[in-house]
mmCIF file of C-alpha atoms in Angstrom:
data_model
loop_
_atom_site.group_PDB
_atom_site.id
_atom_site.type_symbol
_atom_site.label_atom_id
_atom_site.label_comp_id
_atom_site.label_asym_id
_atom_site.label_seq_id
_atom_site.Cartn_x
_atom_site.Cartn_y
_atom_site.Cartn_z
ATOM 1 C CA GLN J 3 0.000 0.000 0.000
ATOM 2 C CA LYS J 4 1.295 3.422 -0.960
ATOM 3 C CA GLU J 5 1.960 5.741 1.974
ATOM 4 C CA VAL J 6 0.275 8.707 0.310
ATOM 5 C CA GLU J 7 -2.428 8.446 -2.337
ATOM 6 C CA GLN J 8 -3.504 11.245 -4.619
ATOM 7 C CA ASN J 9 -5.621 11.199 -7.747
ATOM 8 C CA SER J 10 -3.273 12.208 -10.545
ATOM 9 C CA GLY J 11 -6.012 14.113 -12.400
ATOM 10 C CA PRO J 12 -6.171 16.284 -14.301
ATOM 11 C CA LEU J 13 -8.855 17.975 -12.285
ATOM 12 C CA SER J 14 -10.534 20.622 -14.410
ATOM 13 C CA VAL J 15 -12.569 23.413 -12.841
ATOM 14 C CA PRO J 16 -13.947 26.624 -14.333
ATOM 15 C CA GLU J 17 -12.515 29.942 -13.257
ATOM 16 C CA GLY J 18 -14.159 31.169 -10.065
ATOM 17 C CA ALA J 19 -15.172 27.698 -8.871
ATOM 18 C CA ILE J 20 -13.909 25.813 -5.836
ATOM 19 C CA ALA J 21 -11.193 23.252 -6.537
ATOM 20 C CA SER J 22 -11.058 20.329 -4.112
ATOM 21 C CA LEU J 23 -7.865 18.289 -3.934
ATOM 22 C CA ASN J 24 -7.677 15.181 -1.799
ATOM 23 C CA CYS J 25 -5.050 12.999 -0.236
ATOM 24 C CA THR J 26 -5.222 9.842 1.856
ATOM 25 C CA TYR J 27 -2.384 8.486 3.937
ATOM 26 C CA SER J 28 -1.587 5.200 5.612
ATOM 27 C CA ASP J 29 0.498 6.227 8.637
ATOM 28 C CA ARG J 30 -1.888 6.722 11.556
ATOM 29 C CA GLY J 31 0.926 8.312 13.527
ATOM 30 C CA SER J 32 1.276 11.268 11.161
ATOM 31 C CA GLN J 33 0.768 14.530 13.014
ATOM 32 C CA SER J 34 1.322 17.156 10.347
ATOM 33 C CA PHE J 35 0.678 17.603 6.665
ATOM 34 C CA PHE J 36 1.950 19.902 3.985
ATOM 35 C CA TRP J 37 0.569 21.029 0.650
ATOM 36 C CA TYR J 38 2.930 22.069 -2.118
ATOM 37 C CA ARG J 39 2.207 23.662 -5.465
ATOM 38 C CA GLN J 40 4.451 22.845 -8.416
ATOM 39 C CA TYR J 41 4.200 24.734 -11.670
ATOM 40 C CA SER J 42 5.397 22.900 -14.751
ATOM 41 C CA GLY J 43 9.188 22.902 -14.903
ATOM 42 C CA LYS J 44 9.544 24.538 -11.499
ATOM 43 C CA SER J 45 10.325 23.318 -7.999
ATOM 44 C CA PRO J 46 7.607 22.634 -5.403
ATOM 45 C CA GLU J 47 6.511 25.581 -3.274
ATOM 46 C CA LEU J 48 5.013 25.166 0.210
ATOM 47 C CA ILE J 49 1.553 26.742 0.300
ATOM 48 C CA MET J 50 -0.113 25.277 3.396
ATOM 49 C CA PHE J 51 0.634 23.149 6.415
ATOM 50 C CA ILE J 52 -1.750 21.765 9.007
ATOM 51 C CA TYR J 53 -0.965 20.112 12.316
ATOM 52 C CA SER J 54 -4.320 19.465 13.913
ATOM 53 C CA ASN J 55 -7.732 18.134 13.046
ATOM 54 C CA GLY J 56 -10.123 20.547 11.430
ATOM 55 C CA ASP J 57 -9.662 23.389 8.990
ATOM 56 C CA LYS J 58 -6.928 25.918 8.443
ATOM 57 C CA GLU J 59 -7.560 28.875 6.188
ATOM 58 C CA ASP J 60 -5.062 31.121 4.436
ATOM 59 C CA GLY J 61 -6.519 33.489 1.891
ATOM 60 C CA ARG J 62 -8.255 31.479 -0.823
ATOM 61 C CA PHE J 63 -6.782 28.223 0.475
ATOM 62 C CA THR J 64 -8.266 25.950 3.131
ATOM 63 C CA ALA J 65 -6.590 22.786 4.338
ATOM 64 C CA GLN J 66 -8.755 20.183 6.038
ATOM 65 C CA LEU J 67 -7.438 17.323 8.137
ATOM 66 C CA ASN J 68 -9.397 14.327 9.367
ATOM 67 C CA LYS J 69 -7.049 12.042 11.284
ATOM 68 C CA ALA J 70 -9.714 9.447 12.040
ATOM 69 C CA SER J 71 -10.317 8.950 8.321
ATOM 70 C CA GLN J 72 -6.652 9.511 7.417
ATOM 71 C CA TYR J 73 -7.698 12.119 4.930
ATOM 72 C CA VAL J 74 -6.384 15.574 4.134
ATOM 73 C CA SER J 75 -7.728 17.966 1.539
ATOM 74 C CA LEU J 76 -7.004 21.351 0.021
ATOM 75 C CA LEU J 77 -9.777 23.662 -1.119
ATOM 76 C CA ILE J 78 -9.037 26.549 -3.439
ATOM 77 C CA ARG J 79 -11.827 29.117 -3.570
ATOM 78 C CA ASP J 80 -12.370 31.449 -6.511
ATOM 79 C CA SER J 81 -9.959 29.385 -8.635
ATOM 80 C CA GLN J 82 -7.842 31.369 -11.047
ATOM 81 C CA PRO J 83 -5.974 30.238 -14.180
ATOM 82 C CA SER J 84 -2.765 31.010 -12.264
ATOM 83 C CA ASP J 85 -3.717 28.207 -9.856
ATOM 84 C CA SER J 86 -3.184 25.676 -12.658
ATOM 85 C CA ALA J 87 -0.379 23.485 -11.375
ATOM 86 C CA THR J 88 0.309 20.128 -9.756
ATOM 87 C CA TYR J 89 -0.494 19.974 -6.057
ATOM 88 C CA LEU J 90 1.481 17.612 -3.841
ATOM 89 C CA CYS J 91 0.536 16.546 -0.365
ATOM 90 C CA ALA J 92 3.255 15.435 2.001
ATOM 91 C CA PHE J 93 3.846 14.403 5.580
ATOM 92 C CA PRO J 94 6.843 13.691 7.803
ATOM 93 C CA GLY J 95 7.658 10.019 7.529
ATOM 94 C CA GLY J 96 9.976 9.722 10.498
ATOM 95 C CA TYR J 97 13.741 10.150 10.847
ATOM 96 C CA GLN J 98 13.518 13.719 9.523
ATOM 97 C CA LYS J 99 12.159 12.491 6.162
ATOM 98 C CA VAL J 100 9.125 13.786 4.296
ATOM 99 C CA THR J 101 6.969 11.540 2.126
ATOM 100 C CA PHE J 102 5.292 13.051 -0.933
ATOM 101 C CA GLY J 103 2.292 11.988 -2.931
ATOM 102 C CA THR J 104 2.609 11.881 -6.701
ATOM 103 C CA GLY J 105 0.445 14.970 -7.033
ATOM 104 C CA THR J 106 -2.828 16.053 -8.603
ATOM 105 C CA LYS J 107 -2.744 18.205 -11.711
ATOM 106 C CA LEU J 108 -5.238 21.063 -11.541
ATOM 107 C CA GLN J 109 -6.444 22.904 -14.619
ATOM 108 C CA VAL J 110 -8.485 26.068 -14.161
ATOM 109 C CA ILE J 111 -10.401 26.842 -17.318
ATOM 110 C CA PRO J 112 -10.933 30.573 -18.091
ATOM 111 C CA SER Q 13 15.105 35.104 6.014
ATOM 112 C CA GLN Q 14 16.348 31.802 4.726
ATOM 113 C CA THR Q 15 17.347 31.208 1.134
ATOM 114 C CA ILE Q 16 18.537 28.148 -0.729
ATOM 115 C CA HIS Q 17 20.764 28.285 -3.769
ATOM 116 C CA GLN Q 18 21.170 25.443 -6.206
ATOM 117 C CA TRP Q 19 23.272 25.322 -9.342
ATOM 118 C CA PRO Q 20 23.543 24.880 -12.218
ATOM 119 C CA ALA Q 21 19.969 25.332 -13.430
ATOM 120 C CA THR Q 22 20.424 23.066 -16.440
ATOM 121 C CA LEU Q 23 23.078 20.569 -17.377
ATOM 122 C CA VAL Q 24 23.652 18.294 -20.355
ATOM 123 C CA GLN Q 25 26.218 15.588 -19.778
ATOM 124 C CA PRO Q 26 27.336 12.540 -21.788
ATOM 125 C CA VAL Q 27 26.956 9.039 -20.432
ATOM 126 C CA GLY Q 28 29.948 8.057 -18.322
ATOM 127 C CA SER Q 29 30.886 11.601 -17.354
ATOM 128 C CA PRO Q 30 31.096 12.779 -13.729
ATOM 129 C CA LEU Q 31 28.532 14.949 -11.993
ATOM 130 C CA SER Q 32 28.645 17.515 -9.237
ATOM 131 C CA LEU Q 33 25.606 19.509 -8.137
ATOM 132 C CA GLU Q 34 25.883 21.959 -5.300
ATOM 133 C CA CYS Q 35 23.380 23.445 -2.906
ATOM 134 C CA THR Q 36 23.852 26.022 -0.162
ATOM 135 C CA VAL Q 37 21.475 27.413 2.422
ATOM 136 C CA GLU Q 38 21.659 30.855 4.002
ATOM 137 C CA GLY Q 39 20.001 32.320 7.051
ATOM 138 C CA THR Q 40 19.754 29.223 9.239
ATOM 139 C CA SER Q 41 22.021 26.900 11.183
ATOM 140 C CA ASN Q 42 22.156 23.112 11.311
ATOM 141 C CA PRO Q 43 19.420 22.547 8.747
ATOM 142 C CA ASN Q 44 18.326 19.154 7.544
ATOM 143 C CA LEU Q 45 19.320 18.871 3.889
ATOM 144 C CA TYR Q 46 17.815 16.719 1.171
ATOM 145 C CA TRP Q 47 18.359 15.672 -2.437
ATOM 146 C CA TYR Q 48 15.308 14.595 -4.435
ATOM 147 C CA ARG Q 49 14.977 13.532 -8.047
ATOM 148 C CA GLN Q 50 11.878 13.904 -10.176
ATOM 149 C CA ALA Q 51 11.697 12.021 -13.459
ATOM 150 C CA ALA Q 52 9.536 13.542 -16.180
ATOM 151 C CA GLY Q 53 5.867 13.326 -15.192
ATOM 152 C CA ARG Q 54 6.680 11.450 -12.004
ATOM 153 C CA GLY Q 55 6.719 12.066 -8.270
ATOM 154 C CA LEU Q 56 9.552 13.079 -5.999
ATOM 155 C CA GLN Q 57 12.082 10.406 -5.139
ATOM 156 C CA LEU Q 58 14.194 10.991 -2.035
ATOM 157 C CA LEU Q 59 17.835 10.234 -2.803
ATOM 158 C CA PHE Q 60 19.775 11.423 0.244
ATOM 159 C CA TYR Q 61 19.219 13.356 3.417
ATOM 160 C CA SER Q 62 21.520 14.747 6.047
ATOM 161 C CA VAL Q 63 20.915 15.875 9.618
ATOM 162 C CA GLY Q 64 24.446 17.206 10.166
ATOM 163 C CA ILE Q 65 27.944 17.643 8.766
ATOM 164 C CA GLY Q 66 29.269 14.358 7.438
ATOM 165 C CA GLN Q 67 26.001 12.533 8.222
ATOM 166 C CA ILE Q 68 24.444 11.194 5.025
ATOM 167 C CA SER Q 69 21.589 8.732 4.706
ATOM 168 C CA SER Q 70 20.980 7.068 1.367
ATOM 169 C CA GLU Q 71 17.484 6.079 0.359
ATOM 170 C CA VAL Q 72 18.046 4.461 -3.019
ATOM 171 C CA PRO Q 73 21.050 2.361 -4.026
ATOM 172 C CA GLN Q 74 22.498 3.824 -7.200
ATOM 173 C CA ASN Q 75 25.599 5.340 -8.695
ATOM 174 C CA LEU Q 76 25.055 8.676 -6.950
ATOM 175 C CA SER Q 77 26.620 9.882 -3.722
ATOM 176 C CA ALA Q 78 26.179 12.902 -1.493
ATOM 177 C CA SER Q 79 28.416 14.832 0.838
ATOM 178 C CA ARG Q 80 27.972 17.593 3.382
ATOM 179 C CA PRO Q 81 31.375 19.215 3.884
ATOM 180 C CA GLN Q 82 29.947 22.261 5.686
ATOM 181 C CA ASP Q 83 26.861 22.893 7.778
ATOM 182 C CA ARG Q 84 24.913 24.582 4.988
ATOM 183 C CA GLN Q 85 26.426 22.933 1.923
ATOM 184 C CA PHE Q 86 25.158 19.761 0.274
ATOM 185 C CA ILE Q 87 26.737 18.182 -2.797
ATOM 186 C CA LEU Q 88 25.399 15.471 -5.081
ATOM 187 C CA SER Q 89 27.966 13.579 -7.133
ATOM 188 C CA SER Q 90 28.440 10.760 -9.547
ATOM 189 C CA LYS Q 91 31.607 9.273 -10.995
ATOM 190 C CA LYS Q 92 29.897 7.958 -14.138
ATOM 191 C CA LEU Q 93 26.459 9.088 -15.259
ATOM 192 C CA LEU Q 94 23.888 6.717 -16.717
ATOM 193 C CA LEU Q 95 21.061 7.585 -19.100
ATOM 194 C CA SER Q 96 18.635 6.772 -16.281
ATOM 195 C CA ASP Q 97 20.156 9.580 -14.178
ATOM 196 C CA SER Q 98 18.355 12.178 -16.290
ATOM 197 C CA GLY Q 99 15.801 14.138 -14.342
ATOM 198 C CA PHE Q 100 15.026 17.181 -12.276
ATOM 199 C CA TYR Q 101 17.232 17.297 -9.171
ATOM 200 C CA LEU Q 102 15.962 19.234 -6.222
ATOM 201 C CA CYS Q 103 17.798 20.266 -3.096
ATOM 202 C CA ALA Q 104 15.717 21.121 -0.036
ATOM 203 C CA TRP Q 105 16.200 22.151 3.558
ATOM 204 C CA SER Q 106 14.135 22.006 6.706
ATOM 205 C CA ARG Q 107 14.553 23.046 10.298
ATOM 206 C CA THR Q 108 15.511 20.326 12.717
ATOM 207 C CA GLY Q 109 12.355 18.644 13.986
ATOM 208 C CA GLU Q 110 9.963 16.015 12.759
ATOM 209 C CA ALA Q 111 7.150 18.400 11.855
ATOM 210 C CA SER Q 112 9.142 20.857 9.762
ATOM 211 C CA PRO Q 113 8.218 21.308 6.108
ATOM 212 C CA LEU Q 114 10.791 21.265 3.334
ATOM 213 C CA HIS Q 115 11.808 24.307 1.318
ATOM 214 C CA PHE Q 116 13.137 23.620 -2.140
ATOM 215 C CA GLY Q 117 15.768 25.214 -4.312
ATOM 216 C CA ASN Q 118 15.042 26.014 -7.939
ATOM 217 C CA GLY Q 119 16.321 22.661 -9.124
ATOM 218 C CA THR Q 120 18.773 21.396 -11.729
ATOM 219 C CA ARG Q 121 17.464 19.838 -14.898
ATOM 220 C CA LEU Q 122 19.965 17.151 -15.900
ATOM 221 C CA THR Q 123 19.929 15.507 -19.306
ATOM 222 C CA VAL Q 124 22.297 12.608 -19.851
ATOM 223 C CA THR Q 125 22.931 11.961 -23.543
#
């Protein structure tokens, strides 16, 4: 079983809509989660991190964590074409390592 | 603020040639340092990580090696490149601590011909 599962997409949403990106994980001991955005040909950029159950909001982004269901999601409100990228979820995997999902490609259609 | 520098940005090397990629971090002390590789259209593969000078952990057996000669310097090397070594190489740093996120450099796109 993969440690982190993400739907590879592409996920297509119209401009102005809410994009919902999801990630499931297998390690019940995971305490924190990160969301990265990676534009084509560029390096990943940290956009959100969440350490506790519930929601965390930052501008148009909301991260949601449900530890009981081993599920973390990222909502992007008022999606813009500039949000088109691959979104990676990640979590510390022990021994100072971070495990990444393979990412979901988001396409925001103008 | 902390910054991470990685060079070169692109590199084209023939099969069998050596490789040296360098990464430095500024604005922090005793960072954890990482080398990842991303093949085209694929996820991030952890190659090496280091929690201190001279301390290197290897995740994938291969013809690559890493060294950390100074606290904020991380070097990825190979004596003889293979075609399969082509990819996007990313250096990253994090603060010491299990819950710290990684911060990536701009990456090196390596093409082995």
